[in-house]
PDB file of C-alpha atoms in Angstrom:
ATOM      1  CA  MET A   1      22.058  20.433   0.019  1.00  0.00           C
ATOM      2  CA  THR A   2      19.308  18.807  -2.032  1.00  0.00           C
ATOM      3  CA  THR A   3      16.058  18.047  -0.192  1.00  0.00           C
ATOM      4  CA  LEU A   4      13.712  15.106  -0.722  1.00  0.00           C
ATOM      5  CA  ARG A   5      11.047  17.591  -1.793  1.00  0.00           C
ATOM      6  CA  GLN A   6      13.328  18.721  -4.603  1.00  0.00           C
ATOM      7  CA  LEU A   7      14.116  15.153  -5.663  1.00  0.00           C
ATOM      8  CA  GLY A   8      10.671  13.596  -5.309  1.00  0.00           C
ATOM      9  CA  GLU A   9       9.905  10.004  -4.370  1.00  0.00           C
ATOM     10  CA  ARG A  10      10.982   8.321  -7.609  1.00  0.00           C
ATOM     11  CA  GLU A  11      14.376  10.015  -7.873  1.00  0.00           C
ATOM     12  CA  THR A  12      15.027   9.415  -4.176  1.00  0.00           C
ATOM     13  CA  ILE A  13      14.362   5.696  -4.641  1.00  0.00           C
ATOM     14  CA  ARG A  14      16.604   5.597  -7.720  1.00  0.00           C
ATOM     15  CA  ARG A  15      19.494   7.196  -5.846  1.00  0.00           C
ATOM     16  CA  LEU A  16      19.162   4.951  -2.810  1.00  0.00           C
ATOM     17  CA  ALA A  17      18.781   1.787  -4.882  1.00  0.00           C
ATOM     18  CA  ALA A  18      22.084   2.524  -6.610  1.00  0.00           C
ATOM     19  CA  LEU A  19      23.830   2.313  -3.234  1.00  0.00           C
ATOM     20  CA  LEU A  20      22.526  -1.122  -2.269  1.00  0.00           C
ATOM     21  CA  PRO A  21      24.128  -4.553  -2.784  1.00  0.00           C
ATOM     22  CA  THR A  22      22.356  -7.448  -4.483  1.00  0.00           C
ATOM     23  CA  ARG A  23      22.888 -11.184  -5.023  1.00  0.00           C
ATOM     24  CA  PRO A  24      22.684 -13.632  -7.938  1.00  0.00           C
ATOM     25  CA  ASP A  25      19.454 -15.139  -6.569  1.00  0.00           C
ATOM     26  CA  VAL A  26      17.611 -11.804  -6.792  1.00  0.00           C
ATOM     27  CA  ARG A  27      15.488 -11.955  -9.962  1.00  0.00           C
ATOM     28  CA  MET A  28      13.895  -8.522  -9.485  1.00  0.00           C
ATOM     29  CA  HIS A  29      15.557  -5.841  -7.373  1.00  0.00           C
ATOM     30  CA  ILE A  30      14.015  -2.481  -6.478  1.00  0.00           C
ATOM     31  CA  GLY A  31      11.570  -1.121  -9.069  1.00  0.00           C
ATOM     32  CA  ASP A  32       8.528  -3.417  -9.156  1.00  0.00           C
ATOM     33  CA  ASP A  33       5.605  -4.078  -6.811  1.00  0.00           C
ATOM     34  CA  VAL A  34       7.726  -6.701  -5.058  1.00  0.00           C
ATOM     35  CA  ALA A  35      11.279  -7.973  -4.976  1.00  0.00           C
ATOM     36  CA  VAL A  36      11.565 -11.450  -6.515  1.00  0.00           C
ATOM     37  CA  VAL A  37      14.060 -13.903  -5.025  1.00  0.00           C
ATOM     38  CA  SER A  38      14.822 -17.314  -6.533  1.00  0.00           C
ATOM     39  CA  ALA A  39      14.565 -20.317  -4.177  1.00  0.00           C
ATOM     40  CA  GLY A  40      14.402 -23.642  -6.017  1.00  0.00           C
ATOM     41  CA  GLU A  41      11.014 -24.493  -7.495  1.00  0.00           C
ATOM     42  CA  TYR A  42       9.518 -21.241  -6.208  1.00  0.00           C
ATOM     43  CA  ASP A  43      10.306 -17.563  -6.455  1.00  0.00           C
ATOM     44  CA  PHE A  44       9.601 -15.697  -3.234  1.00  0.00           C
ATOM     45  CA  LEU A  45       7.962 -12.263  -3.390  1.00  0.00           C
ATOM     46  CA  LEU A  46       8.997  -9.669  -0.794  1.00  0.00           C
ATOM     47  CA  THR A  47       7.166  -6.417  -0.158  1.00  0.00           C
ATOM     48  CA  SER A  48       6.828  -3.818   2.589  1.00  0.00           C
ATOM     49  CA  ASP A  49       4.345  -1.018   3.199  1.00  0.00           C
ATOM     50  CA  ALA A  50       3.739   1.598   5.854  1.00  0.00           C
ATOM     51  CA  VAL A  51       0.560   3.303   7.014  1.00  0.00           C
ATOM     52  CA  ILE A  52       1.151   6.418   9.106  1.00  0.00           C
ATOM     53  CA  GLU A  53      -1.327   8.556  11.002  1.00  0.00           C
ATOM     54  CA  GLY A  54      -1.799  11.861   9.235  1.00  0.00           C
ATOM     55  CA  THR A  55      -0.543  10.501   5.907  1.00  0.00           C
ATOM     56  CA  HIS A  56      -2.505   7.298   5.252  1.00  0.00           C
ATOM     57  CA  PHE A  57      -5.314   7.647   7.790  1.00  0.00           C
ATOM     58  CA  LEU A  58      -6.733  10.247  10.174  1.00  0.00           C
ATOM     59  CA  ALA A  59      -6.513  10.028  13.949  1.00  0.00           C
ATOM     60  CA  ASP A  60     -10.250   9.291  14.233  1.00  0.00           C
ATOM     61  CA  ALA A  61     -10.282   6.476  11.641  1.00  0.00           C
ATOM     62  CA  VAL A  62     -12.080   3.247  12.563  1.00  0.00           C
ATOM     63  CA  PRO A  63      -9.399   1.025  14.150  1.00  0.00           C
ATOM     64  CA  GLU A  64     -10.386  -2.145  12.296  1.00  0.00           C
ATOM     65  CA  GLN A  65     -10.132  -0.255   9.006  1.00  0.00           C
ATOM     66  CA  ILE A  66      -6.624   0.947   9.849  1.00  0.00           C
ATOM     67  CA  GLY A  67      -5.553  -2.673  10.299  1.00  0.00           C
ATOM     68  CA  HIS A  68      -7.384  -3.696   7.136  1.00  0.00           C
ATOM     69  CA  LYS A  69      -5.553  -1.052   5.137  1.00  0.00           C
ATOM     70  CA  ALA A  70      -2.154  -1.884   6.597  1.00  0.00           C
ATOM     71  CA  ILE A  71      -2.298  -5.544   5.619  1.00  0.00           C
ATOM     72  CA  GLY A  72      -4.338  -4.879   2.457  1.00  0.00           C
ATOM     73  CA  ARG A  73      -1.623  -2.727   0.910  1.00  0.00           C
ATOM     74  CA  ALA A  74       0.900  -5.555   1.195  1.00  0.00           C
ATOM     75  CA  LEU A  75      -1.603  -8.101  -0.128  1.00  0.00           C
ATOM     76  CA  SER A  76      -2.299  -5.816  -3.087  1.00  0.00           C
ATOM     77  CA  ASP A  77       1.412  -5.786  -3.979  1.00  0.00           C
ATOM     78  CA  LEU A  78       1.456  -9.591  -3.932  1.00  0.00           C
ATOM     79  CA  ALA A  79      -1.719  -9.643  -6.035  1.00  0.00           C
ATOM     80  CA  ALA A  80      -0.044  -7.467  -8.672  1.00  0.00           C
ATOM     81  CA  THR A  81       2.500 -10.219  -9.356  1.00  0.00           C
ATOM     82  CA  GLY A  82       0.008 -13.077  -9.105  1.00  0.00           C
ATOM     83  CA  GLY A  83       1.467 -14.274  -5.826  1.00  0.00           C
ATOM     84  CA  GLU A  84       0.249 -16.623  -3.119  1.00  0.00           C
ATOM     85  CA  PRO A  85       0.451 -14.831   0.271  1.00  0.00           C
ATOM     86  CA  LEU A  86       2.451 -16.681   2.924  1.00  0.00           C
ATOM     87  CA  TRP A  87       3.827 -14.730   5.902  1.00  0.00           C
ATOM     88  CA  ALA A  88       3.962 -11.221   7.306  1.00  0.00           C
ATOM     89  CA  LEU A  89       5.781  -9.257   9.989  1.00  0.00           C
ATOM     90  CA  ILE A  90       4.217  -6.135  11.498  1.00  0.00           C
ATOM     91  CA  ASP A  91       6.161  -3.341  13.180  1.00  0.00           C
ATOM     92  CA  VAL A  92       4.066  -0.948  15.254  1.00  0.00           C
ATOM     93  CA  VAL A  93       5.201   2.510  16.348  1.00  0.00           C
ATOM     94  CA  ALA A  94       2.783   4.047  18.850  1.00  0.00           C
ATOM     95  CA  PRO A  95       2.625   6.880  21.372  1.00  0.00           C
ATOM     96  CA  PRO A  96       2.380   5.760  25.023  1.00  0.00           C
ATOM     97  CA  GLU A  97      -1.026   7.449  25.298  1.00  0.00           C
ATOM     98  CA  LEU A  98      -2.604   5.178  22.650  1.00  0.00           C
ATOM     99  CA  GLU A  99      -5.440   3.141  24.160  1.00  0.00           C
ATOM    100  CA  ALA A 100      -4.532  -0.541  24.254  1.00  0.00           C
ATOM    101  CA  GLU A 101      -8.067  -1.438  23.202  1.00  0.00           C
ATOM    102  CA  ARG A 102      -7.679   0.669  20.048  1.00  0.00           C
ATOM    103  CA  LEU A 103      -4.513  -1.200  19.081  1.00  0.00           C
ATOM    104  CA  GLU A 104      -6.271  -4.514  19.713  1.00  0.00           C
ATOM    105  CA  ARG A 105      -9.093  -3.469  17.383  1.00  0.00           C
ATOM    106  CA  ILE A 106      -6.521  -2.532  14.731  1.00  0.00           C
ATOM    107  CA  TYR A 107      -5.083  -6.025  15.029  1.00  0.00           C
ATOM    108  CA  GLN A 108      -8.548  -7.555  14.761  1.00  0.00           C
ATOM    109  CA  GLY A 109      -8.972  -5.766  11.443  1.00  0.00           C
ATOM    110  CA  LEU A 110      -5.646  -6.877  10.020  1.00  0.00           C
ATOM    111  CA  ALA A 111      -6.125 -10.430  11.354  1.00  0.00           C
ATOM    112  CA  LYS A 112      -9.490 -10.749   9.623  1.00  0.00           C
ATOM    113  CA  LEU A 113      -8.128  -9.774   6.206  1.00  0.00           C
ATOM    114  CA  SER A 114      -4.973 -11.847   6.692  1.00  0.00           C
ATOM    115  CA  SER A 115      -7.088 -14.923   7.447  1.00  0.00           C
ATOM    116  CA  THR A 116      -9.149 -14.383   4.295  1.00  0.00           C
ATOM    117  CA  TYR A 117      -6.039 -14.864   2.156  1.00  0.00           C
ATOM    118  CA  SER A 118      -4.176 -17.387   4.361  1.00  0.00           C
ATOM    119  CA  LEU A 119      -1.489 -14.869   5.277  1.00  0.00           C
ATOM    120  CA  ALA A 120       0.139 -15.840   8.582  1.00  0.00           C
ATOM    121  CA  VAL A 121       1.314 -12.932  10.732  1.00  0.00           C
ATOM    122  CA  VAL A 122       4.349 -14.453  12.442  1.00  0.00           C
ATOM    123  CA  GLY A 123       6.005 -11.604  14.337  1.00  0.00           C
ATOM    124  CA  GLY A 124       7.150  -8.005  14.286  1.00  0.00           C
ATOM    125  CA  ASP A 125       8.248  -5.227  16.610  1.00  0.00           C
ATOM    126  CA  LEU A 126       6.692  -2.672  18.942  1.00  0.00           C
ATOM    127  CA  ALA A 127       8.284   0.715  19.555  1.00  0.00           C
ATOM    128  CA  GLN A 128       7.418   4.128  20.947  1.00  0.00           C
ATOM    129  CA  GLY A 129       6.944   7.140  18.682  1.00  0.00           C
ATOM    130  CA  PRO A 130       4.990  10.389  18.363  1.00  0.00           C
ATOM    131  CA  VAL A 131       2.201   9.062  16.084  1.00  0.00           C
ATOM    132  CA  LEU A 132       0.742   5.671  15.232  1.00  0.00           C
ATOM    133  CA  GLU A 133       2.525   3.813  12.422  1.00  0.00           C
ATOM    134  CA  LEU A 134       2.139   0.259  11.108  1.00  0.00           C
ATOM    135  CA  HIS A 135       4.870  -1.195   8.901  1.00  0.00           C
ATOM    136  CA  VAL A 136       4.062  -4.486   7.181  1.00  0.00           C
ATOM    137  CA  PHE A 137       6.627  -6.783   5.572  1.00  0.00           C
ATOM    138  CA  ALA A 138       4.996  -9.628   3.624  1.00  0.00           C
ATOM    139  CA  VAL A 139       6.239 -12.677   1.745  1.00  0.00           C
ATOM    140  CA  GLY A 140       4.463 -14.561  -1.022  1.00  0.00           C
ATOM    141  CA  ARG A 141       5.462 -17.017  -3.696  1.00  0.00           C
ATOM    142  CA  VAL A 142       4.928 -18.097  -7.299  1.00  0.00           C
ATOM    143  CA  PRO A 143       6.327 -21.030  -9.265  1.00  0.00           C
ATOM    144  CA  ALA A 144       9.830 -20.160 -10.457  1.00  0.00           C
ATOM    145  CA  GLY A 145       9.830 -17.659 -13.307  1.00  0.00           C
ATOM    146  CA  GLN A 146       6.080 -16.982 -13.204  1.00  0.00           C
ATOM    147  CA  ALA A 147       5.845 -13.647 -11.361  1.00  0.00           C
ATOM    148  CA  VAL A 148       3.972 -11.078 -13.454  1.00  0.00           C
ATOM    149  CA  LEU A 149       6.151  -7.963 -13.585  1.00  0.00           C
ATOM    150  CA  ARG A 150       5.735  -4.431 -14.891  1.00  0.00           C
ATOM    151  CA  SER A 151       8.196  -5.025 -17.705  1.00  0.00           C
ATOM    152  CA  GLY A 152       6.315  -7.422 -20.010  1.00  0.00           C
ATOM    153  CA  ALA A 153       3.978  -5.132 -21.977  1.00  0.00           C
ATOM    154  CA  LYS A 154       4.337  -5.241 -25.776  1.00  0.00           C
ATOM    155  CA  ALA A 155       3.047  -3.016 -28.576  1.00  0.00           C
ATOM    156  CA  GLY A 156      -0.535  -3.969 -29.413  1.00  0.00           C
ATOM    157  CA  ASP A 157      -1.357  -5.371 -25.976  1.00  0.00           C
ATOM    158  CA  ALA A 158      -4.775  -4.395 -24.647  1.00  0.00           C
ATOM    159  CA  ILE A 159      -4.882  -2.481 -21.348  1.00  0.00           C
ATOM    160  CA  TYR A 160      -7.409  -3.493 -18.681  1.00  0.00           C
ATOM    161  CA  VAL A 161      -8.344  -2.321 -15.207  1.00  0.00           C
ATOM    162  CA  THR A 162     -10.515  -3.970 -12.575  1.00  0.00           C
ATOM    163  CA  GLY A 163     -13.317  -2.188 -10.749  1.00  0.00           C
ATOM    164  CA  GLN A 164     -13.946   1.557 -10.815  1.00  0.00           C
ATOM    165  CA  LEU A 165     -11.523   4.394 -10.228  1.00  0.00           C
ATOM    166  CA  GLY A 166     -11.292   7.640  -8.304  1.00  0.00           C
ATOM    167  CA  GLY A 167     -12.613   9.096  -5.085  1.00  0.00           C
ATOM    168  CA  SER A 168     -11.033   6.532  -2.775  1.00  0.00           C
ATOM    169  CA  ILE A 169     -10.544   9.241  -0.136  1.00  0.00           C
ATOM    170  CA  GLN A 170     -14.315   9.036   0.441  1.00  0.00           C
ATOM    171  CA  GLY A 171     -13.767   5.673   2.134  1.00  0.00           C
ATOM    172  CA  LYS A 172     -12.490   2.997  -0.236  1.00  0.00           C
ATOM    173  CA  HIS A 173      -8.856   3.606   0.748  1.00  0.00           C
ATOM    174  CA  LEU A 174      -9.692   2.080   4.138  1.00  0.00           C
ATOM    175  CA  THR A 175     -12.030  -0.707   3.005  1.00  0.00           C
ATOM    176  CA  PHE A 176     -10.709  -1.866  -0.396  1.00  0.00           C
ATOM    177  CA  GLU A 177     -10.470  -5.556  -1.221  1.00  0.00           C
ATOM    178  CA  PRO A 178      -7.022  -6.590  -2.517  1.00  0.00           C
ATOM    179  CA  ARG A 179      -7.443  -8.432  -5.829  1.00  0.00           C
ATOM    180  CA  VAL A 180      -5.453 -11.494  -4.744  1.00  0.00           C
ATOM    181  CA  LYS A 181      -7.664 -14.102  -6.406  1.00  0.00           C
ATOM    182  CA  GLU A 182      -7.856 -12.138  -9.637  1.00  0.00           C
ATOM    183  CA  GLY A 183      -4.086 -11.657  -9.733  1.00  0.00           C
ATOM    184  CA  GLN A 184      -3.440 -15.347  -9.159  1.00  0.00           C
ATOM    185  CA  TRP A 185      -5.922 -16.290 -11.875  1.00  0.00           C
ATOM    186  CA  LEU A 186      -4.282 -13.921 -14.356  1.00  0.00           C
ATOM    187  CA  ARG A 187      -0.884 -15.460 -13.629  1.00  0.00           C
ATOM    188  CA  GLN A 188      -2.019 -19.084 -13.560  1.00  0.00           C
ATOM    189  CA  ASN A 189      -3.709 -18.751 -16.940  1.00  0.00           C
ATOM    190  CA  GLN A 190      -0.877 -16.638 -18.378  1.00  0.00           C
ATOM    191  CA  TRP A 191      -3.218 -13.851 -19.430  1.00  0.00           C
ATOM    192  CA  ALA A 192      -1.327 -10.826 -18.086  1.00  0.00           C
ATOM    193  CA  THR A 193       1.853  -9.741 -19.862  1.00  0.00           C
ATOM    194  CA  ALA A 194       2.435  -6.938 -17.314  1.00  0.00           C
ATOM    195  CA  MET A 195       0.602  -5.885 -14.160  1.00  0.00           C
ATOM    196  CA  ILE A 196       0.598  -3.333 -11.338  1.00  0.00           C
ATOM    197  CA  ASP A 197      -1.766  -2.363  -8.526  1.00  0.00           C
ATOM    198  CA  LEU A 198      -3.152   1.160  -8.531  1.00  0.00           C
ATOM    199  CA  SER A 199      -1.727   2.812  -5.435  1.00  0.00           C
ATOM    200  CA  ASP A 200      -0.594   6.163  -6.883  1.00  0.00           C
ATOM    201  CA  GLY A 201      -3.261   6.698  -9.561  1.00  0.00           C
ATOM    202  CA  LEU A 202      -3.946   5.347 -13.055  1.00  0.00           C
ATOM    203  CA  ALA A 203      -1.758   7.881 -14.882  1.00  0.00           C
ATOM    204  CA  THR A 204       1.236   7.407 -12.589  1.00  0.00           C
ATOM    205  CA  ASP A 205       1.018   3.632 -12.290  1.00  0.00           C
ATOM    206  CA  LEU A 206       0.466   3.026 -16.008  1.00  0.00           C
ATOM    207  CA  ASN A 207       3.602   5.088 -16.605  1.00  0.00           C
ATOM    208  CA  HIS A 208       5.493   2.661 -14.351  1.00  0.00           C
ATOM    209  CA  ILE A 209       4.553  -0.167 -16.735  1.00  0.00           C
ATOM    210  CA  LEU A 210       5.434   1.928 -19.785  1.00  0.00           C
ATOM    211  CA  GLU A 211       8.856   2.862 -18.432  1.00  0.00           C
ATOM    212  CA  MET A 212       9.739  -0.681 -17.386  1.00  0.00           C
ATOM    213  CA  SER A 213       8.490  -2.084 -20.715  1.00  0.00           C
ATOM    214  CA  CYS A 214       9.931   0.741 -22.899  1.00  0.00           C
ATOM    215  CA  VAL A 215       6.593   1.338 -24.645  1.00  0.00           C
ATOM    216  CA  GLY A 216       3.790   3.926 -24.794  1.00  0.00           C
ATOM    217  CA  ALA A 217       0.017   3.795 -24.396  1.00  0.00           C
ATOM    218  CA  GLU A 218      -3.203   5.239 -25.758  1.00  0.00           C
ATOM    219  CA  LEU A 219      -6.287   5.395 -23.525  1.00  0.00           C
ATOM    220  CA  ALA A 220      -9.870   5.896 -24.709  1.00  0.00           C
ATOM    221  CA  MET A 221     -11.332   8.618 -22.506  1.00  0.00           C
ATOM    222  CA  GLU A 222     -14.900   7.317 -22.732  1.00  0.00           C
ATOM    223  CA  THR A 223     -13.935   3.877 -21.428  1.00  0.00           C
ATOM    224  CA  ILE A 224     -12.296   4.908 -18.130  1.00  0.00           C
ATOM    225  CA  PRO A 225     -14.474   3.358 -15.369  1.00  0.00           C
ATOM    226  CA  ILE A 226     -15.312   6.202 -12.978  1.00  0.00           C
ATOM    227  CA  SER A 227     -16.574   5.437  -9.473  1.00  0.00           C
ATOM    228  CA  ASP A 228     -19.682   6.997  -7.952  1.00  0.00           C
ATOM    229  CA  ALA A 229     -17.447   8.522  -5.266  1.00  0.00           C
ATOM    230  CA  ALA A 230     -15.472  10.363  -7.947  1.00  0.00           C
ATOM    231  CA  LYS A 231     -18.671  11.614  -9.578  1.00  0.00           C
ATOM    232  CA  ILE A 232     -19.967  13.209  -6.367  1.00  0.00           C
ATOM    233  CA  SER A 233     -16.655  14.494  -5.022  1.00  0.00           C
ATOM    234  CA  PRO A 234     -16.900  18.095  -3.753  1.00  0.00           C
ATOM    235  CA  SER A 235     -13.422  18.949  -5.076  1.00  0.00           C
ATOM    236  CA  GLN A 236     -12.683  21.154  -8.080  1.00  0.00           C
ATOM    237  CA  GLN A 237     -11.441  18.188 -10.120  1.00  0.00           C
ATOM    238  CA  THR A 238     -13.667  16.530 -12.711  1.00  0.00           C
ATOM    239  CA  PRO A 239     -14.733  12.895 -12.216  1.00  0.00           C
ATOM    240  CA  LEU A 240     -12.353  11.892 -15.025  1.00  0.00           C
ATOM    241  CA  GLU A 241      -9.452  13.669 -13.320  1.00  0.00           C
ATOM    242  CA  HIS A 242     -10.215  11.792 -10.113  1.00  0.00           C
ATOM    243  CA  ALA A 243     -10.227   8.485 -12.011  1.00  0.00           C
ATOM    244  CA  LEU A 244      -6.911   9.293 -13.687  1.00  0.00           C
ATOM    245  CA  TYR A 245      -5.002  10.800 -10.782  1.00  0.00           C
ATOM    246  CA  ASP A 246      -6.454   9.737  -7.418  1.00  0.00           C
ATOM    247  CA  GLY A 247      -4.340   7.268  -5.482  1.00  0.00           C
ATOM    248  CA  GLU A 248      -5.188   4.229  -3.371  1.00  0.00           C
ATOM    249  CA  ASP A 249      -7.793   2.551  -5.572  1.00  0.00           C
ATOM    250  CA  PHE A 250      -5.806  -0.701  -5.252  1.00  0.00           C
ATOM    251  CA  GLU A 251      -7.336  -2.146  -8.416  1.00  0.00           C
ATOM    252  CA  LEU A 252      -5.261  -4.196 -10.860  1.00  0.00           C
ATOM    253  CA  LEU A 253      -4.019  -2.595 -14.078  1.00  0.00           C
ATOM    254  CA  PHE A 254      -2.697  -5.140 -16.577  1.00  0.00           C
ATOM    255  CA  THR A 255      -2.026  -5.854 -20.229  1.00  0.00           C
ATOM    256  CA  VAL A 256      -3.119  -8.798 -22.391  1.00  0.00           C
ATOM    257  CA  ALA A 257      -1.704  -9.801 -25.787  1.00  0.00           C
ATOM    258  CA  ASP A 258      -4.043  -8.540 -28.525  1.00  0.00           C
ATOM    259  CA  GLU A 259      -4.441 -11.961 -30.148  1.00  0.00           C
ATOM    260  CA  ARG A 260      -5.732 -13.338 -26.827  1.00  0.00           C
ATOM    261  CA  ARG A 261      -8.007 -10.411 -26.010  1.00  0.00           C
ATOM    262  CA  LEU A 262     -11.352 -11.951 -26.966  1.00  0.00           C
ATOM    263  CA  ALA A 263     -10.553 -15.272 -25.315  1.00  0.00           C
ATOM    264  CA  PHE A 264      -9.478 -13.423 -22.178  1.00  0.00           C
ATOM    265  CA  GLU A 265     -12.664 -11.367 -21.994  1.00  0.00           C
ATOM    266  CA  GLU A 266     -14.791 -14.496 -22.332  1.00  0.00           C
ATOM    267  CA  ALA A 267     -12.773 -16.327 -19.674  1.00  0.00           C
ATOM    268  CA  TRP A 268     -12.956 -13.364 -17.284  1.00  0.00           C
ATOM    269  CA  ALA A 269     -16.740 -13.214 -17.628  1.00  0.00           C
ATOM    270  CA  GLN A 270     -17.018 -16.930 -16.900  1.00  0.00           C
ATOM    271  CA  ALA A 271     -14.809 -16.619 -13.808  1.00  0.00           C
ATOM    272  CA  ASN A 272     -17.433 -14.423 -12.073  1.00  0.00           C
ATOM    273  CA  PHE A 273     -14.951 -11.803 -10.922  1.00  0.00           C
ATOM    274  CA  LEU A 274     -15.782  -8.128 -10.509  1.00  0.00           C
ATOM    275  CA  PRO A 275     -16.118  -6.092 -13.737  1.00  0.00           C
ATOM    276  CA  CYS A 276     -12.977  -5.516 -15.780  1.00  0.00           C
ATOM    277  CA  THR A 277     -12.721  -2.788 -18.436  1.00  0.00           C
ATOM    278  CA  ARG A 278     -10.529  -2.495 -21.532  1.00  0.00           C
ATOM    279  CA  ILE A 279      -9.358   1.120 -21.533  1.00  0.00           C
ATOM    280  CA  GLY A 280      -6.703   1.278 -24.256  1.00  0.00           C
ATOM    281  CA  HIS A 281      -3.702  -0.346 -25.857  1.00  0.00           C
ATOM    282  CA  ILE A 282       0.084  -0.326 -25.769  1.00  0.00           C
ATOM    283  CA  THR A 283       1.986   1.509 -28.514  1.00  0.00           C
ATOM    284  CA  GLN A 284       5.491   0.966 -29.853  1.00  0.00           C
ATOM    285  CA  GLU A 285       6.894   4.435 -29.213  1.00  0.00           C
ATOM    286  CA  PRO A 286       7.835   5.132 -25.550  1.00  0.00           C
ATOM    287  CA  ARG A 287       6.172   8.561 -25.491  1.00  0.00           C
ATOM    288  CA  GLY A 288       4.052   8.270 -22.350  1.00  0.00           C
ATOM    289  CA  ILE A 289       0.253   8.198 -22.379  1.00  0.00           C
ATOM    290  CA  LEU A 290      -2.027   9.747 -24.987  1.00  0.00           C
ATOM    291  CA  LEU A 291      -5.681  10.263 -24.025  1.00  0.00           C
ATOM    292  CA  ILE A 292      -8.111   9.928 -26.954  1.00  0.00           C
ATOM    293  CA  ASP A 293     -11.486  11.702 -26.762  1.00  0.00           C
ATOM    294  CA  ALA A 294     -14.728  10.800 -28.546  1.00  0.00           C
ATOM    295  CA  GLU A 295     -13.686  12.829 -31.612  1.00  0.00           C
ATOM    296  CA  GLY A 296     -10.373  11.006 -31.883  1.00  0.00           C
ATOM    297  CA  ARG A 297      -8.240  13.890 -30.637  1.00  0.00           C
ATOM    298  CA  ARG A 298      -5.068  12.799 -28.845  1.00  0.00           C
ATOM    299  CA  THR A 299      -3.817  14.697 -25.796  1.00  0.00           C
ATOM    300  CA  PRO A 300      -0.660  13.860 -23.822  1.00  0.00           C
ATOM    301  CA  LEU A 301      -1.641  12.831 -20.308  1.00  0.00           C
ATOM    302  CA  ALA A 302       0.180  14.594 -17.483  1.00  0.00           C
ATOM    303  CA  ARG A 303       1.728  12.471 -14.775  1.00  0.00           C
ATOM    304  CA  ASP A 304      -0.009  14.043 -11.792  1.00  0.00           C
ATOM    305  CA  GLY A 305      -0.721  11.129  -9.452  1.00  0.00           C
ATOM    306  CA  PHE A 306       0.449  10.880  -5.855  1.00  0.00           C
ATOM    307  CA  GLU A 307       4.163  11.073  -5.115  1.00  0.00           C
ATOM    308  CA  HIS A 308       5.627  11.300  -1.620  1.00  0.00           C
ATOM    309  CA  PHE A 309       7.574  14.489  -0.759  1.00  0.00           C
ATOM    310  CA  THR A 310       6.053  16.461  -3.658  1.00  0.00           C
ATOM    311  CA  SER A 311       2.279  15.808  -3.420  1.00  0.00           C
TER     312      SER A 311
END
């Protein structure tokens, strides 16, 4: 028998997806940040995420931050397609010994972030289990045909990332701000040709865009925006390795057509968003990612980000 550890997360998803039915109104099935379903003048965006004690947070984590992370992960998926958040369902699995006040504080945290982005939490389920788990199913929408997917990158497109990368385990993974407004702006102004949120690490998530778009990429090593947390991490990894491979930064990684690059950068600056950095460009050949150092040497970039069952 083959185990999930042997298959890894991506191959497991591929095998399971092949077993599932679909419908003509499904524009995007399994394989992007969200599923996209056609419904008249709008396309609805469907996503689900889980946060599990021991995997996504520790038992002594601040309750409000657990709730923030649970709802923030779903909002980040909607942001990656430029979506408007609408509704969410939350399933809670909890041990009987969990203090009711702790669960209430978790809900205060998720309610606060939901309210910020007009996401209505309209129901869910409560069940008993050995450890605390929160499972969020969220729905958003975009005008029909306007969802920004992973599959639109073209050779020559510039590659951008918001914020700074790496070291999220120091705290950001519980307090990050989903880039909902930025994602909507990128879609509304038709800047982004492809987009993804960084949940598994820059190297892994950029490869998702490359595979869906059938292209490659070159990244300039000196331009990768490295967070202070990555620079002071006590681990054996270098700050650059943290920026490339750490998961749960939840920044937006996106591509912009080269002929619109300068206009985009000017418009972004005028929009008063957080900093955004151009880190490379898309290449024609689908050969993965090449990292270019200051001397112009090109090195293939390993795909070593987070993957369930193998990490």
